mmCIF file of C-alpha atoms in Angstrom:
data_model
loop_
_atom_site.group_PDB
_atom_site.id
_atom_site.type_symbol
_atom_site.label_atom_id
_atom_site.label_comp_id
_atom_site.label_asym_id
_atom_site.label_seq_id
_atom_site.Cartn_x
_atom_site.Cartn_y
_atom_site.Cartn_z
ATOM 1 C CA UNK A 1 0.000 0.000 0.000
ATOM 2 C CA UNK A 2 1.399 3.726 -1.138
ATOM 3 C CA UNK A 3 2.282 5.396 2.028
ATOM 4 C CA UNK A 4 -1.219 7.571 2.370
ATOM 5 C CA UNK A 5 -1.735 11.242 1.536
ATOM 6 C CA UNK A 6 -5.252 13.234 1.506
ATOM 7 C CA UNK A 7 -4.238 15.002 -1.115
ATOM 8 C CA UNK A 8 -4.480 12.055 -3.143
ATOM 9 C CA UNK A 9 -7.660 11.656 -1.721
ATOM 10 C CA UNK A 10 -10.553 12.601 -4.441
ATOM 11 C CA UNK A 11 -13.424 15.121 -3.818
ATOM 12 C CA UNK A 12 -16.095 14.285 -1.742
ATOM 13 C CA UNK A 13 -18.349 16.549 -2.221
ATOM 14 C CA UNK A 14 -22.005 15.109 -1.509
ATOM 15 C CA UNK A 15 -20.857 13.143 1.166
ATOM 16 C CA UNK A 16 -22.103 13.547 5.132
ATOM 17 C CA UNK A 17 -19.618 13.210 7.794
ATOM 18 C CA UNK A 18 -20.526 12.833 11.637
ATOM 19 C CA UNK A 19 -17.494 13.551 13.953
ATOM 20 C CA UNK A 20 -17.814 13.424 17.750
ATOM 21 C CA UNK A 21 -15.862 16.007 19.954
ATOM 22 C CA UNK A 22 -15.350 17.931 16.385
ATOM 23 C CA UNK A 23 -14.073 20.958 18.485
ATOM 24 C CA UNK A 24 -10.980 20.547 19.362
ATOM 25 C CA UNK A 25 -7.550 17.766 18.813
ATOM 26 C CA UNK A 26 -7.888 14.992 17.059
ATOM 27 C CA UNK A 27 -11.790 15.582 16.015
ATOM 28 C CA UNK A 28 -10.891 18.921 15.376
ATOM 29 C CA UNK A 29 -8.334 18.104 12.695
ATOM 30 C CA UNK A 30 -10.258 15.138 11.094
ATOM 31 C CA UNK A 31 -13.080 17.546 10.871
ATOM 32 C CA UNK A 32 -10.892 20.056 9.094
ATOM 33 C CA UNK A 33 -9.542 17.350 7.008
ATOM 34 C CA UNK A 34 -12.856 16.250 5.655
ATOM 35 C CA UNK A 35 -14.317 19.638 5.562
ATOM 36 C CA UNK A 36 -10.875 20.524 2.968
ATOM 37 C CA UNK A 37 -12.020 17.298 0.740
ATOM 38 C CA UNK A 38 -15.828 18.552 0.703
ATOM 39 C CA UNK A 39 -17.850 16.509 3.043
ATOM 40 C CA UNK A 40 -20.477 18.018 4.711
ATOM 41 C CA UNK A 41 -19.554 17.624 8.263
ATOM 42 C CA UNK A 42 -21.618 17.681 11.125
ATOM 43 C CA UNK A 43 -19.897 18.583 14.125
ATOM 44 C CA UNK A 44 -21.156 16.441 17.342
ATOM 45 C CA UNK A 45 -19.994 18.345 20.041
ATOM 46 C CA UNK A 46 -21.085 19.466 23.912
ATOM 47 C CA UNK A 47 -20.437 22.398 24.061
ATOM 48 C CA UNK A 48 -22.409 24.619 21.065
ATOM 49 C CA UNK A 49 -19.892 27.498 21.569
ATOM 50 C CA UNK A 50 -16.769 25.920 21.304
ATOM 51 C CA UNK A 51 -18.390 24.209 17.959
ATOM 52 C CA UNK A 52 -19.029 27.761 16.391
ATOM 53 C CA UNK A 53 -15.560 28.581 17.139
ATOM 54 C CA UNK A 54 -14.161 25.461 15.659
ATOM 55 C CA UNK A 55 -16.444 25.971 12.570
ATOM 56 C CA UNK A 56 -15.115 29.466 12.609
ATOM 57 C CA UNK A 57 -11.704 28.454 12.517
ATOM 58 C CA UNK A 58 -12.243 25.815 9.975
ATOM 59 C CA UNK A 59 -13.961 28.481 7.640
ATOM 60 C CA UNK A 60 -10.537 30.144 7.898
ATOM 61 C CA UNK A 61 -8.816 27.684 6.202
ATOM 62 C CA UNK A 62 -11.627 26.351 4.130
ATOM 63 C CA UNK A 63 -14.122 28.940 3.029
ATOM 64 C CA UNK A 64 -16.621 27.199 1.701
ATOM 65 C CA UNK A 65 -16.642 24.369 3.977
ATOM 66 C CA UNK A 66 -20.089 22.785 4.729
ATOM 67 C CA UNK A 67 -20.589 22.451 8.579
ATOM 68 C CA UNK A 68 -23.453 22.399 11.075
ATOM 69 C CA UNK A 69 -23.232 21.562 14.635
ATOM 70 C CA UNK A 70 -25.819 18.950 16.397
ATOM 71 C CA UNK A 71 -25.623 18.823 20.135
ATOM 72 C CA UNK A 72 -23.973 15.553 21.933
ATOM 73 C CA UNK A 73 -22.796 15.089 24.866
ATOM 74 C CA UNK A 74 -21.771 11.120 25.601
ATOM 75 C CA UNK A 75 -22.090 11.428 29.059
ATOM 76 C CA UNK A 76 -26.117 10.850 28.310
ATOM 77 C CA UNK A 77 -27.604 8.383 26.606
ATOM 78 C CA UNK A 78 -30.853 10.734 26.577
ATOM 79 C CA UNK A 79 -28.517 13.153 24.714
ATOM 80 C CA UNK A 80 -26.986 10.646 22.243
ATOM 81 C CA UNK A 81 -30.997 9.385 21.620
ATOM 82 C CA UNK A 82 -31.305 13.457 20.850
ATOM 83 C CA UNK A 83 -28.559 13.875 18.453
ATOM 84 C CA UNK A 84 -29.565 10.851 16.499
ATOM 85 C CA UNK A 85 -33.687 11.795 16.101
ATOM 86 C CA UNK A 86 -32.326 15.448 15.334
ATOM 87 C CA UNK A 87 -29.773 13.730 12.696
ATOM 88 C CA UNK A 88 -32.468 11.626 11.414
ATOM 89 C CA UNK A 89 -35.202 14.417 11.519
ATOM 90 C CA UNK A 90 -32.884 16.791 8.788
ATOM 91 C CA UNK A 91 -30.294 13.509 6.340
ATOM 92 C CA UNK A 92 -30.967 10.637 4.618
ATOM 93 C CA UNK A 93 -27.611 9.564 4.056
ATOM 94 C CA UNK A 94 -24.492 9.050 6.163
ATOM 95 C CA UNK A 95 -21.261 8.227 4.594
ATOM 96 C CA UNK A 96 -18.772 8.623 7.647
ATOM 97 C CA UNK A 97 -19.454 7.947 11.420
ATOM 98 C CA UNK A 98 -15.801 8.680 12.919
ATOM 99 C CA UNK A 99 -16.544 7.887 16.895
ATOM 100 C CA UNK A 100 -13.661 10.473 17.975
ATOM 101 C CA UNK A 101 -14.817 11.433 20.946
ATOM 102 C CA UNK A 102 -12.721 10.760 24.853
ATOM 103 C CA UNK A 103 -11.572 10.848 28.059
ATOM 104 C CA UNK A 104 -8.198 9.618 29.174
ATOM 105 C CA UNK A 105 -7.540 8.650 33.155
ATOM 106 C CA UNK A 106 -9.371 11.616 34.844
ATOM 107 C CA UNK A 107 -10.909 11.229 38.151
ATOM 108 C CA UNK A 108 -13.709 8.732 39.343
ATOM 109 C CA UNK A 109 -16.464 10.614 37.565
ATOM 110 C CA UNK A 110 -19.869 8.991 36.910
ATOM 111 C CA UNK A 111 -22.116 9.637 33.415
ATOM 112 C CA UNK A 112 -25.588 10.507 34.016
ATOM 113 C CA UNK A 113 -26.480 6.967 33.837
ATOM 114 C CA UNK A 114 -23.848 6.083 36.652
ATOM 115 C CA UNK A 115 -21.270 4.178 33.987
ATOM 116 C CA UNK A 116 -18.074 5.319 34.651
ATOM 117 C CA UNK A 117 -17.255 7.909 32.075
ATOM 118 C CA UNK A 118 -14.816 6.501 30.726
ATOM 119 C CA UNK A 119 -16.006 3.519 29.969
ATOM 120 C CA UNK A 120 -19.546 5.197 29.389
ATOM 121 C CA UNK A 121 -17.939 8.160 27.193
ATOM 122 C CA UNK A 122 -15.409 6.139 24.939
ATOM 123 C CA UNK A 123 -17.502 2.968 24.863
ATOM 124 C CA UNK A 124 -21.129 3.000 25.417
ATOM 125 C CA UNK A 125 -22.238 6.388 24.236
ATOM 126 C CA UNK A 126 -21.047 5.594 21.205
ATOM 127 C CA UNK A 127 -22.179 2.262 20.723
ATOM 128 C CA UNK A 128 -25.629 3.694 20.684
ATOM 129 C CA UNK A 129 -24.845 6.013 18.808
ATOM 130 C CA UNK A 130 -23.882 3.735 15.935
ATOM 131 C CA UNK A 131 -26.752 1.685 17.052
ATOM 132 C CA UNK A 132 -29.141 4.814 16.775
ATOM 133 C CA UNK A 133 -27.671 5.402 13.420
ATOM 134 C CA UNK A 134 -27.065 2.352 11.761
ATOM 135 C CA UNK A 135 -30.771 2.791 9.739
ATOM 136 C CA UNK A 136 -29.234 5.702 7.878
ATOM 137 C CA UNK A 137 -25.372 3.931 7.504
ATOM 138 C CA UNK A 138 -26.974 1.021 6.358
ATOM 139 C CA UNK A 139 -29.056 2.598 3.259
ATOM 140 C CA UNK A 140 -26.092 4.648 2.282
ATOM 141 C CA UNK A 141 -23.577 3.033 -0.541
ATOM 142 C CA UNK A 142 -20.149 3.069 0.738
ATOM 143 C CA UNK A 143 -20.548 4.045 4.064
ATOM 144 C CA UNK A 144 -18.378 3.527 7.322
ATOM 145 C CA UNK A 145 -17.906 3.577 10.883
ATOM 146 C CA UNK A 146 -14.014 4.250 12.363
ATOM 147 C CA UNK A 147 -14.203 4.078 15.766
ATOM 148 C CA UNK A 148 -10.750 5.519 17.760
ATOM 149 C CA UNK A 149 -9.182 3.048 19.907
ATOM 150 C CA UNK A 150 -5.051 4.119 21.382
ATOM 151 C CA UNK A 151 -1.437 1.818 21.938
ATOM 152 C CA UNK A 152 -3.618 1.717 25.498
ATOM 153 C CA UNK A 153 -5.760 -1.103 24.000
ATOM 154 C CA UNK A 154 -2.823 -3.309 24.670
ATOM 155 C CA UNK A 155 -2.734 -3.594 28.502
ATOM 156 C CA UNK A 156 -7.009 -3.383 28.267
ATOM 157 C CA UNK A 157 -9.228 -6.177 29.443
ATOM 158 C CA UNK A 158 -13.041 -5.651 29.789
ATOM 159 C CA UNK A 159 -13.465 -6.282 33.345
ATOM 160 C CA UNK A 160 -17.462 -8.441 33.172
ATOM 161 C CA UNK A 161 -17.454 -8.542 36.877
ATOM 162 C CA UNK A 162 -17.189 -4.616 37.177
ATOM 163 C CA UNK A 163 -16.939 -2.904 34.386
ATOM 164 C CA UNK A 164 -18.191 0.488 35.579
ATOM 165 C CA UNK A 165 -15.710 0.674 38.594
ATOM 166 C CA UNK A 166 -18.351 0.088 41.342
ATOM 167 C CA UNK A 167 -15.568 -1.903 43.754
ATOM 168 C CA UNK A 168 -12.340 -0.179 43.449
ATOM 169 C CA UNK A 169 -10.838 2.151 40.376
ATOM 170 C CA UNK A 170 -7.795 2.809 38.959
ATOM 171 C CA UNK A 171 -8.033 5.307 36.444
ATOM 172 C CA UNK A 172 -5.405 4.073 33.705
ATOM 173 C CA UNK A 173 -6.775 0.164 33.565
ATOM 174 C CA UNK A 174 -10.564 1.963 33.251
ATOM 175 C CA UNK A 175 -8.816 3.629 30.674
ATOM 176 C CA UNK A 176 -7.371 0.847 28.815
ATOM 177 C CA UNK A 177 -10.768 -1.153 29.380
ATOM 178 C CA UNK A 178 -12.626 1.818 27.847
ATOM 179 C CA UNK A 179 -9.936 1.500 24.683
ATOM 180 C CA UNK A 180 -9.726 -2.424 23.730
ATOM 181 C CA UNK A 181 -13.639 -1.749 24.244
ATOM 182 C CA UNK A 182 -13.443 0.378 21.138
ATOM 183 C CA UNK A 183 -11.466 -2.005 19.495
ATOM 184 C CA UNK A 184 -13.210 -4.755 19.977
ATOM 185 C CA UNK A 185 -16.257 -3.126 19.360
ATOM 186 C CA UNK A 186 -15.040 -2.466 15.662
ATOM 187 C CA UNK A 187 -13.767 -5.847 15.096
ATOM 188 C CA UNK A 188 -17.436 -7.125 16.347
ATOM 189 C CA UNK A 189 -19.166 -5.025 14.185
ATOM 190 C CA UNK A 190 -17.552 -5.775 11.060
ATOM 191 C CA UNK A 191 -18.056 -9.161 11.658
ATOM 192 C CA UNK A 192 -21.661 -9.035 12.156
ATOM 193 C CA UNK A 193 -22.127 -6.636 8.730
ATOM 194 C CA UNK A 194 -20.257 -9.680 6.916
ATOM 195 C CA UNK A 195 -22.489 -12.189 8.639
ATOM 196 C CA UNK A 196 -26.020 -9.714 7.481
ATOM 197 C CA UNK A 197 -24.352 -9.758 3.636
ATOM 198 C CA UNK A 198 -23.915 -5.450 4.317
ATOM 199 C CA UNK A 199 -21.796 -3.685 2.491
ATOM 200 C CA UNK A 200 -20.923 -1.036 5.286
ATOM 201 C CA UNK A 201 -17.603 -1.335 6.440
ATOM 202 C CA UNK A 202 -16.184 -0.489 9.822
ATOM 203 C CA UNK A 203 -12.890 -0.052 11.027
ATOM 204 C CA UNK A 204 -10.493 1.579 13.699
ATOM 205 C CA UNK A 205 -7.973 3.950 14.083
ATOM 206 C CA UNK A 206 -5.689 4.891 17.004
ATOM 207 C CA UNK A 207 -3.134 8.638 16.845
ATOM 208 C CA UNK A 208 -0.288 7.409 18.761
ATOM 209 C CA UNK A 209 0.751 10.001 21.324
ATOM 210 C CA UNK A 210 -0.332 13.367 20.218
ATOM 211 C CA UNK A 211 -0.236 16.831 23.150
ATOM 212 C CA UNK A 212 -4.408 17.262 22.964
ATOM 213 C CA UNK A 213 -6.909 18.536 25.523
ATOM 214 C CA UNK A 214 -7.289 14.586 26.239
ATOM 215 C CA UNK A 215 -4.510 14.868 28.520
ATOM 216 C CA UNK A 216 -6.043 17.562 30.562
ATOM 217 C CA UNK A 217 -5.988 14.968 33.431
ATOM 218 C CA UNK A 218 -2.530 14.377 33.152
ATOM 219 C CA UNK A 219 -0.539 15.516 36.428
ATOM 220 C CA UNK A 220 0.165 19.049 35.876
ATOM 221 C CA UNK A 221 4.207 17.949 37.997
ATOM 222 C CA UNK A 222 4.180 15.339 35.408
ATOM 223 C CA UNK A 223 3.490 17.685 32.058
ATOM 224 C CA UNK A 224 6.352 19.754 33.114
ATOM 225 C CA UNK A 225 8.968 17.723 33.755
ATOM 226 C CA UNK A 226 8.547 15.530 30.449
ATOM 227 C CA UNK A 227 7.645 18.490 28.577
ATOM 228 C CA UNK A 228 10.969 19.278 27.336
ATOM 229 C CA UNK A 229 11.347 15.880 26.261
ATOM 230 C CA UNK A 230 7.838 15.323 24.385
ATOM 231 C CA UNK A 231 8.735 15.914 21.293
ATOM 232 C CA UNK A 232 10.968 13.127 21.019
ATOM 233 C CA UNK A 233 7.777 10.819 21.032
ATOM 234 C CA UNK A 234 4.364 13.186 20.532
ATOM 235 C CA UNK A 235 3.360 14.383 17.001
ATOM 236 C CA UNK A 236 1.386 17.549 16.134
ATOM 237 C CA UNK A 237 -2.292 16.497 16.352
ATOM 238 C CA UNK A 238 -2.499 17.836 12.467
ATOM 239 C CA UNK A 239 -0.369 14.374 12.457
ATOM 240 C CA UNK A 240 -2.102 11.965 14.403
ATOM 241 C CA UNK A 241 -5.422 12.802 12.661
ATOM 242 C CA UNK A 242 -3.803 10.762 9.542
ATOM 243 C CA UNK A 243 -4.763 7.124 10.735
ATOM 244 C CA UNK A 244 -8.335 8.283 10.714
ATOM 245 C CA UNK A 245 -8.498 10.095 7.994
ATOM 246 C CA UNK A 246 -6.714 7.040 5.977
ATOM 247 C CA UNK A 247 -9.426 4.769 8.032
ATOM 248 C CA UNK A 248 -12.346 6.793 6.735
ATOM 249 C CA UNK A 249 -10.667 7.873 3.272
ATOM 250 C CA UNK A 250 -8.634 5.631 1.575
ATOM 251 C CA UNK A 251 -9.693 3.573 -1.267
ATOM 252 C CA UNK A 252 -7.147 0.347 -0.236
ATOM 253 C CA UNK A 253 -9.163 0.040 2.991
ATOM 254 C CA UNK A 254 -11.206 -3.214 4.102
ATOM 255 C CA UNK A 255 -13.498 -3.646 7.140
ATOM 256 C CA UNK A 256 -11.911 -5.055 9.739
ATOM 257 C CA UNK A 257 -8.844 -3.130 9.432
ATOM 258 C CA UNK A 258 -6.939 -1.590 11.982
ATOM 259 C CA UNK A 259 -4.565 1.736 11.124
ATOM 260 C CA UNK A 260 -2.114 4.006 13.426
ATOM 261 C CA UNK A 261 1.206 5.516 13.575
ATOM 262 C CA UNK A 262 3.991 3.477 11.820
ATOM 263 C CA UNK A 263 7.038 4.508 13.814
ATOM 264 C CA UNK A 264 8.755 4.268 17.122
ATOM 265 C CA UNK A 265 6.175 1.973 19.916
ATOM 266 C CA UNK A 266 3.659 3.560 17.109
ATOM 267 C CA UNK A 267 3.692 7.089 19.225
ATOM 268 C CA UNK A 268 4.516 8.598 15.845
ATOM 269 C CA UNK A 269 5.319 8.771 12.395
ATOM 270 C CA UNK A 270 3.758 8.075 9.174
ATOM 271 C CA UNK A 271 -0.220 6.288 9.510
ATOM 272 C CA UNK A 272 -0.407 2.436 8.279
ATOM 273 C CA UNK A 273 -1.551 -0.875 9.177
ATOM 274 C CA UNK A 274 -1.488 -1.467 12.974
ATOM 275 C CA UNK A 275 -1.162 -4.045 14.973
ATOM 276 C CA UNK A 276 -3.748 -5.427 17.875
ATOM 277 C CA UNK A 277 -3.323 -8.083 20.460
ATOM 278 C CA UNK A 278 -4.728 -11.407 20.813
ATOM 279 C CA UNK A 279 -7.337 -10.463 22.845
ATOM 280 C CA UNK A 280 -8.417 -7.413 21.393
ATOM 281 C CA UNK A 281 -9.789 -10.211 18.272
ATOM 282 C CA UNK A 282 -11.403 -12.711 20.643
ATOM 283 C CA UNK A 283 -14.735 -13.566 19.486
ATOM 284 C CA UNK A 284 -16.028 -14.532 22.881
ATOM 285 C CA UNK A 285 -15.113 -11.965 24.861
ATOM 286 C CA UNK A 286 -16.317 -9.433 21.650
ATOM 287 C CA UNK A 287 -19.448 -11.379 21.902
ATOM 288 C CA UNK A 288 -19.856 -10.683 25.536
ATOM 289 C CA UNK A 289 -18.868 -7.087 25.533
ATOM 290 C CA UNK A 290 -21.951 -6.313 22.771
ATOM 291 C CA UNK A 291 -24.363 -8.210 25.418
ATOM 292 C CA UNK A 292 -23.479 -6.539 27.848
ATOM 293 C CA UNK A 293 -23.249 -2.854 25.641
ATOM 294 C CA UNK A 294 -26.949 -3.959 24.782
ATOM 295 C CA UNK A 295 -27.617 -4.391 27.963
ATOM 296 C CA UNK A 296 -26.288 -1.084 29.971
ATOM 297 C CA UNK A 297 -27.734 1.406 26.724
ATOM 298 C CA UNK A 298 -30.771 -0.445 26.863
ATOM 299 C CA UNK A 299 -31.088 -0.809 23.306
ATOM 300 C CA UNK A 300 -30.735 -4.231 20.964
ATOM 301 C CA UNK A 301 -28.104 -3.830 18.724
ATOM 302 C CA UNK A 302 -28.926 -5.943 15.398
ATOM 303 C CA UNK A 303 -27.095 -5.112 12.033
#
């Protein structure tokens, strides 16, 4: 596969992109990105007056780019139930469903639900989500989800006994449960379109290690005594936007497929094919994660 460049990418004008937490980092960057190749873009965000800003600043670079905000906040389920009726209510098509949105090791906090938000946030809200939307992905020809897992994924196991943290917590393993969650989520799905005969395709993507508002929890003792070394393994978020703009983009991609960074531990570098553990495929355990995902949203789940 040609090492991948958007600018080989052709126009895309008539397509509809959805991109959760649009407004800043990563989201921010794949929103521009899409925005630059013509997709409409509908920016899923919180917080309606960061969105304007980000579709402000977008408009900078890209004057004619096509952009509307929707309201979503993944800490509700009764707000991700919004988003998709108000999605429904105003497009008939959706090409791109790029499940962006994060949180990375903050503080025990709880979604309105009670999941813990991590978990609830990176996982479940937008499991729904895809759920809510699938009617629309489904009916729309070349369509896919990328759903944003991290290197995390690799020390991640989805804890079945207590998976929102209701014994004990430790933020980074809720954090790397919350990521191989993802994962496996993506893996699960595609399976299940190639089981139904669909021709929607879903994959994942992960940025490496990029300097983002997701690692606003990060000890602030921590950020300053690395910072003068961060460069050596962090890449400009402009950067670590690639693998999901390749994941969403590229013409060479099959469901099922997992893409990232390409260099050093995959922290950095150029986006490509990237590697996932053993357990991150397991059928069973992918199986038993989508039960349970039915379970907590409330919602079945068939493709």
């Amino acid at each position: 596969m040609k090492s991948f460049s958007i600018d080989r990418i052709p126009s895309q004008k008539g397509r509809v992109a959805v991109v959760t937490g649009a407004n800043t980092g990563l989201g921010y960057e794949t929103a521009l990105g899409l925005a630059d190749k013509g997709c409409k873009v509908i920016m899923a965000c919180r917080n309606k007056g960061k969105a304007e800003k980000a579709m402000a600043d977008i408009r900078k670079e890209v004057p004619n780019a096509d952009l509307e905000f929707i309201k979503l906040d993944l800490n509700s389920l009764n707000s991700v139930r919004e988003f998709a009726n108000a999605y429904n209510e105003k497009h008939d098509r959706l090409d791109l469903l790029i499940n962006n949105a994060g949180l990375m090791i903050p503080p025990l906090i709880r979604t309105e639900e009670g999941f813990e938000s991590q978990f609830g946030v990176n996982h479940l809200g937008h499991f729904l989500l895809t759920n809510l939307l699938f009617p629309v992905i489904s009916k729309t020809k070349n369509a896919r989800v990328v759903s944003l897992s991290s290197i995390a994924h690799k020390n991640g196991r989805i804890h079945f006994d207590d998976p929102n943290w209701e014994k004990s917590y430790s933020k980074m393993d809720a954090y790397n449960q919350s990521k191989v969650a993802c994962l496996m989520f993506a893996y699960e799905l595609q399976r299940r379109l190639n089981d139904s005969g669909s021709k929607v395709i879903s994959v994942a993507a992960h940025p490496g290690v990029s300097d983002t508002e997701l690692g606003r929890y990060i000890p602030k003792v921590l950020y300053y005594v690395f910072k003068p070394i961060t460069p050596l393994f962090t890449h400009h978020p402009k950067q670590a936007a690639k693998p999901t703009l390749m994941a969403a983009l590229d013409e060479n991609v099959v469901g099922g497929d997992y893409y990232g960074q390409t260099g050093f531990n995959e922290m950095k570098g150029e986006p490509g094919k990237a590697p996932s553990t053993g357990y991150s495929k397991k059928r069973d355990e992918a199986a038993k994660l989508w039960e349970l995902s039915e379970k907590l949203t409330g919602q079945e789940f068939k493709v």
